[in-house]
Coordinates of C-alpha atoms in Angstrom, one line a residue:
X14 CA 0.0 0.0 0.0
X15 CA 1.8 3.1 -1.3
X16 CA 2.2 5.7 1.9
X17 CA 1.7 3.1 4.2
X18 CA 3.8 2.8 7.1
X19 CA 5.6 -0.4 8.1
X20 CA 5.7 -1.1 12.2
X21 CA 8.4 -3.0 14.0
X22 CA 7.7 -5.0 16.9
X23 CA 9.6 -7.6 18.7
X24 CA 7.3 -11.0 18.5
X25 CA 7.7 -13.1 21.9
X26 CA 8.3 -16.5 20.6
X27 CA 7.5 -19.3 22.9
X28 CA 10.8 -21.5 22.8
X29 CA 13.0 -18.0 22.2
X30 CA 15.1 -17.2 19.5
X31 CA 18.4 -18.8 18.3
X32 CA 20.4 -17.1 15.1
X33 CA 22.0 -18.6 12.8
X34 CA 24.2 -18.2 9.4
X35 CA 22.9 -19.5 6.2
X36 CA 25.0 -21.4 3.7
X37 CA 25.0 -19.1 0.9
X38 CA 25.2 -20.5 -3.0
X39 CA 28.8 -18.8 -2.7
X40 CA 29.7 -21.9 0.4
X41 CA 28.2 -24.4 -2.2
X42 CA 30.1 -23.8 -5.4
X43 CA 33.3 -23.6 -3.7
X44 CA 32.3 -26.6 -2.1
X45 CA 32.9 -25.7 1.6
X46 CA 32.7 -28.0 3.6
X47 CA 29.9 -28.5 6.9
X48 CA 33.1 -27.9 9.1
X49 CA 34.6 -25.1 7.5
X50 CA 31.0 -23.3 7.1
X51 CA 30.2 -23.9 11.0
X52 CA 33.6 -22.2 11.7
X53 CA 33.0 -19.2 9.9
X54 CA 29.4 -18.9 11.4
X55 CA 31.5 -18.8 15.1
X56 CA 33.8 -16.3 13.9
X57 CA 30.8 -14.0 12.5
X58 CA 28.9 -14.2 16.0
X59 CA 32.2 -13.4 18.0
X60 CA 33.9 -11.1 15.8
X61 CA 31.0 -8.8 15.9
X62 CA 29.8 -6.6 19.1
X63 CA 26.0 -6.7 18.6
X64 CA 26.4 -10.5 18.4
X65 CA 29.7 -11.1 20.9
X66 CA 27.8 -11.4 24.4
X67 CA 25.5 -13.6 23.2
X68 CA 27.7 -15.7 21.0
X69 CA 27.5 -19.1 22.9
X70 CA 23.9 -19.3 22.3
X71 CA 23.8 -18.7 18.2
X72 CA 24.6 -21.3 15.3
X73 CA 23.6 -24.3 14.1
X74 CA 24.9 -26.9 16.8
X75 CA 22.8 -24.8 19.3
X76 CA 19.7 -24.7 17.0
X77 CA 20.8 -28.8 16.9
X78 CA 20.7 -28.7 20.7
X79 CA 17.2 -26.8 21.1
X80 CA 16.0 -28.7 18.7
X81 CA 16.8 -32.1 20.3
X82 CA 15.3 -31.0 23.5
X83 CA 12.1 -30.0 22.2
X84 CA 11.7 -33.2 20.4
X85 CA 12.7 -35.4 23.7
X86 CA 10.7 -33.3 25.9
X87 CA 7.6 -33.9 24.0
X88 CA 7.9 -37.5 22.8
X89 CA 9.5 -39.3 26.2

């Protein structure tokens, strides 16, 4: 809608929020591998201020551990 204005609002999500780094087409055709690709998702969290505090709880083996928890907490 032309004019319109957007609003930004934090949503409160239930099980929180954990960020990750994408593997971009770029990671693919150079054929980088899982290990290298984690590793440089580390070093983006830590290298950067907004992100450095909370580093230890962002990436993929953390959205792995979440994950896992949900699923054994709601099946066992």
């Amino acid at each position: 809608v032309k004019g319109a204005a957007m609003k930004v609002r934090a949503i409160p999500l239930r099980l929180g929020y954990i960020g990750v780094v994408n593997r971009s087409q770029e990671d693919i055709m150079l054929n980088r591998t899982m290990k290298d690709v984690l590793a440089a998702e580390e070093e983006f969290f830590r290298s950067r201020p907004v992100y450095n505090k909370v580093a230890d709880c962002c990436g993929v083996p953390q959205l792995t551990k979440k994950m896992d928890q949900v699923f054994v907490s709601k099946h066992f």
